[in-house]
Amino acid sequence: MGFETFVQTFANALVLGSIYAMVAVGLALAFGVMQMANFSHGELFMAGAYVVYVLYSLVGLPFLVAVVAAFPIVALIGMLFERVLFRPTRGNVLSGFMATAGAGFIMQVLVGQQWGVGLMRSVVVPYKGSAEILGAAISWQRLVIIPATIIMVGGLWFFLKKVKAGKGLRACAQDPEAAVLQGISLNKMTSLAMLLSGGFAGVSGALMAPIIPVTPYMGHVYGVTAFIVVIVGGMASIEGAVLAAFILGFIHTFISTVYDSVTATMVGVLFMAIVLVVKPTGLLGNVKV
Amino acid sequence: MTLLLELKNTAVHYGKVEATRDISIKVLEGDIVTLIGANGAGKSTTLRMISGLVRPSSGEVLFEGNSITHLPPEEITGIGIAHIPEGRRVFPQMTVMENLEMGAYLRKDPKEVARNIELVFSHFKRLKERVNQAAGTMSGGEQQMLAMGRALMSSPRLILMDEPSLGLSPIMCQEIARIIKQIHAHGSTIVLVEQNARLALALADYGYVLETGDVALEGKAEDLREDDEVRKTYLGM
């Protein structure tokens, strides 16, 4: 691998790791606070991409506006899921799995009925051209994902560590019953967790809309990848999810550049298996939210 | 003395299993009332029912004459009942200061919160030295102090303490007993659940002996200390 290819691959890995991180932190947060896994997380990602498709491609609003709008719109879907899927099934992991997996399929069908199935929903790239970094060319469209992730994940970190409601989320993740005894409402906190989780998935999908084909099924692979990231990171750990996202982003990008993407996926899953054998709780499994 | 808390013929079921059958308890403002009894007698269940974590299947819970039987636990905290759960249950990955802030979650006035933090530090000097330490890395006794301090942060009228001496060294038990007295002297009403009946009856004004979900005996703590049955069964004399 020449130096230019290396720089190019390194930058691609950073971008991929960033997207993985943004999708996965929301899943980890929701799991931490609710102790329930959201199997429609990939469809929330897809919903974010369709917000961009509708507002930017069809309506003609600026791309940035569409991306920002994806946060509240998909956050609302997340809150709706909390209210009608997670709250009634609280404490029953299997019911939660069935309900959210079903909701994911329903979203795919609804979106497909409204805007069609197939690979025709491509979004025109708003940020054309590419940056020259150490001889490698990295498209602006991909490059903007890195600062976006820093802002979003940094903002989440600040919220969880410094803002009262964020600390309440951590308290719920660490001991829900003790949190309730302090006067923290579990319902409000699970709702807030799903709001943030949906918002993060939505913005991730929105940023990827010009880069990957927008289809009703585009969320599947990102949902599965987010699960792998979160399992490797330690389920309820935000820091673990970010760490695992970049490790897997680098593994996937470098191996698919040198070999191919099938090998890369296999090595990624193998890595997950090794982590689970060596440290069943994940890389940072003892850290809760 | 005014009646602060009253349980009227409360029963609790976990599914079909009966945890308590018919418990009636009165707590006067300013008193320390203790519930003693063997494992499984229903002591913890009774505290969990008062704070709303479990619902009674029959009976009523009155706080200052108003029924709180069906209030959610976060609202029960809001009206002035703090529950220090068994096993301390501090937030392990939050600092001492963050744990105290969580105790004041419902407080709106930052000045009042700052005043409560000073009050907690005056009771527990050790916590002040460790404000930035993660709670989970502290000793059992320190965690118990933090759990008590966290409860005080809500300025409660009534404090429910579940087994505060559990798993602590004899010296630390004495320290916890001293602090309970100090908190009580500060004007708090306390319901104390303890397996260490000797410690509990030394601190309390009034006591209830629970046996398999019923009140077997009640009376002034000094009378219970002299009761033959209590001496034999719970004090080992």
Coordinates of N, CA, C and O in Angstrom, one line a residue, chain A residues 160-161 164-172 174-187 189 286-289, chain B residues 48 51 53 73-74 77-78 81-85 89-95 98 101-108 150-151:
Chain A
L160 N -24.5 14.5 29.1 CA -24.5 13.4 30.1 C -23.7 13.7 31.4 O -24.0 13.3 32.5
K161 N -22.6 14.5 31.2 CA -21.7 14.8 32.3 C -22.1 16.1 33.0 O -21.8 16.2 34.2
K164 N -28.2 18.4 34.2 CA -29.0 17.7 35.3 C -29.7 16.5 34.6 O -29.6 15.4 35.1
A165 N -30.5 16.7 33.6 CA -31.3 15.7 32.9 C -30.3 14.6 32.4 O -30.7 13.4 32.5
G166 N -29.2 15.0 31.9 CA -28.2 14.0 31.4 C -27.7 13.1 32.5 O -27.5 11.9 32.4
K167 N -27.4 13.8 33.7 CA -27.0 13.0 34.9 C -28.1 12.0 35.3 O -27.8 10.9 35.8
G168 N -29.3 12.5 35.2 CA -30.5 11.6 35.5 C -30.5 10.4 34.6 O -30.8 9.3 35.1
L169 N -30.1 10.5 33.3 CA -30.1 9.4 32.4 C -29.0 8.4 32.9 O -29.2 7.2 32.9
R170 N -27.8 8.9 33.3 CA -26.8 8.0 33.8 C -27.2 7.3 35.1 O -27.0 6.1 35.3
A171 N -27.9 8.1 36.0 CA -28.4 7.5 37.2 C -29.3 6.3 36.9 O -29.2 5.2 37.5
C172 N -30.2 6.5 35.9 CA -31.2 5.5 35.5 C -30.5 4.3 35.0 O -30.9 3.1 35.2
Q174 N -27.4 3.3 35.7 CA -26.6 2.6 36.7 C -27.5 1.9 37.8 O -27.1 0.9 38.3
D175 N -28.6 2.5 38.1 CA -29.5 1.8 39.1 C -30.9 2.5 39.0 O -31.2 3.5 39.6
P176 N -31.8 1.9 38.1 CA -33.1 2.5 37.9 C -33.9 2.7 39.1 O -34.6 3.7 39.3
E177 N -33.9 1.7 40.0 CA -34.7 1.8 41.2 C -34.2 2.9 42.2 O -35.0 3.7 42.7
A178 N -32.9 2.9 42.3 CA -32.4 4.0 43.2 C -32.6 5.4 42.5 O -32.9 6.4 43.3
A179 N -32.6 5.5 41.2 CA -32.9 6.7 40.5 C -34.4 7.2 40.8 O -34.6 8.3 41.1
V180 N -35.3 6.2 40.8 CA -36.7 6.5 41.0 C -36.8 7.1 42.5 O -37.6 8.0 42.7
L181 N -36.1 6.5 43.4 CA -36.2 6.9 44.8 C -35.6 8.3 45.0 O -35.8 9.0 46.0
Q182 N -34.9 8.9 44.0 CA -34.4 10.2 44.1 C -35.4 11.2 43.5 O -35.2 12.4 43.4
G183 N -36.5 10.6 43.0 CA -37.6 11.5 42.4 C -37.4 11.6 40.9 O -38.1 12.4 40.3
I184 N -36.5 10.8 40.3 CA -36.3 10.8 38.8 C -37.4 9.9 38.2 O -37.6 8.8 38.6
S185 N -38.2 10.5 37.3 CA -39.2 9.7 36.6 C -38.7 8.8 35.5 O -38.1 9.3 34.6
L186 N -38.8 7.5 35.7 CA -38.3 6.6 34.8 C -38.9 6.8 33.4 O -38.2 6.7 32.4
N187 N -40.2 7.1 33.3 CA -40.9 7.3 32.1 C -40.3 8.5 31.3 O -40.1 8.4 30.1
M189 N -37.3 9.6 31.6 CA -35.9 9.3 31.2 C -35.8 8.3 30.1 O -35.0 8.5 29.2
N286 N -18.0 -2.5 32.0 CA -18.3 -2.0 33.3 C -18.7 -0.6 33.4 O -19.2 -0.1 34.4
V287 N -18.6 0.1 32.3 CA -18.9 1.6 32.2 C -20.4 1.7 31.8 O -20.7 1.2 30.7
K288 N -21.2 2.3 32.6 CA -22.7 2.4 32.2 C -22.9 3.8 31.7 O -22.8 4.8 32.5
V289 N -23.3 4.0 30.5 CA -23.7 5.3 29.9 C -22.7 6.4 30.2 O -22.6 6.8 31.3
Chain B
R48 N -40.6 -0.6 51.1 CA -40.8 -0.5 49.7 C -42.2 -0.1 49.3 O -42.4 0.6 48.4
S51 N -42.6 3.8 50.1 CA -42.0 4.6 49.1 C -42.6 4.4 47.7 O -42.1 5.0 46.7
L53 N -42.5 1.7 45.7 CA -41.8 0.8 44.8 C -42.7 -0.5 44.6 O -42.6 -1.1 43.5
P73 N -43.6 6.4 42.9 CA -42.5 6.6 43.8 C -41.8 8.0 43.7 O -41.4 8.6 44.7
E74 N -41.7 8.5 42.4 CA -41.0 9.8 42.3 C -41.8 10.9 42.9 O -41.2 11.9 43.4
T77 N -41.3 10.7 46.8 CA -40.0 11.4 47.1 C -40.3 12.9 47.2 O -39.8 13.6 48.1
G78 N -41.1 13.4 46.3 CA -41.3 14.8 46.2 C -42.1 15.4 47.4 O -41.9 16.5 47.7
I81 N -40.6 12.1 51.5 CA -40.2 10.8 52.1 C -39.0 10.3 51.3 O -39.0 10.1 50.1
A82 N -37.9 10.1 52.0 CA -36.7 9.6 51.4 C -36.4 8.2 51.8 O -36.7 7.8 53.0
H83 N -36.0 7.4 50.9 CA -35.8 5.9 51.2 C -34.3 5.6 50.9 O -33.9 5.8 49.8
I84 N -33.7 5.1 51.9 CA -32.3 4.7 51.8 C -32.3 3.2 51.6 O -32.6 2.4 52.6
P85 N -32.2 2.6 50.4 CA -32.5 1.2 50.2 C -31.4 0.3 50.8 O -30.3 0.7 51.0
R89 N -27.0 1.1 47.4 CA -27.5 1.5 46.0 C -27.1 2.9 45.6 O -27.9 3.7 45.1
V90 N -25.8 3.3 45.9 CA -25.3 4.5 45.3 C -25.1 4.3 43.8 O -25.1 3.2 43.4
F91 N -25.0 5.4 43.1 CA -24.7 5.3 41.6 C -23.2 5.1 41.5 O -22.5 6.0 41.7
P92 N -22.8 3.9 41.1 CA -21.4 3.5 41.3 C -20.4 4.3 40.4 O -19.3 4.6 40.9
Q93 N -20.9 4.7 39.2 CA -19.9 5.4 38.3 C -20.1 6.9 38.4 O -19.6 7.6 37.5
M94 N -20.9 7.4 39.3 CA -21.0 8.8 39.5 C -20.2 9.2 40.7 O -20.0 8.4 41.6
T95 N -19.7 10.5 40.7 CA -18.9 10.9 41.8 C -19.8 11.1 43.0 O -21.0 11.1 42.9
E98 N -21.9 14.1 42.4 CA -23.0 13.8 41.5 C -24.1 13.0 42.2 O -25.3 13.2 41.9
E101 N -26.1 15.4 44.1 CA -26.9 16.2 43.2 C -28.2 15.4 42.8 O -29.3 15.9 42.7
M102 N -28.0 14.1 42.6 CA -29.2 13.3 42.2 C -30.2 13.2 43.4 O -31.4 13.2 43.2
G103 N -29.7 13.2 44.6 CA -30.6 13.3 45.8 C -31.4 14.5 45.8 O -32.5 14.6 46.3
A104 N -30.9 15.6 45.2 CA -31.6 16.9 45.2 C -32.3 17.1 43.8 O -32.6 18.2 43.4
Y105 N -32.6 16.0 43.1 CA -33.1 16.1 41.7 C -34.3 16.9 41.6 O -34.5 17.7 40.7
L106 N -35.2 16.8 42.6 CA -36.5 17.6 42.6 C -36.4 19.0 43.1 O -37.3 19.8 43.1
R107 N -35.2 19.3 43.7 CA -35.1 20.7 44.3 C -34.8 21.7 43.2 O -34.1 21.4 42.3
K108 N -35.5 22.8 43.3 CA -35.3 23.8 42.2 C -34.3 24.9 42.6 O -33.7 25.5 41.7
R150 N -27.2 11.4 50.4 CA -28.1 11.5 49.2 C -29.5 11.7 49.6 O -30.2 12.5 49.1
A151 N -30.0 10.9 50.6 CA -31.4 11.0 51.1 C -31.6 12.3 51.7 O -32.7 12.9 51.6

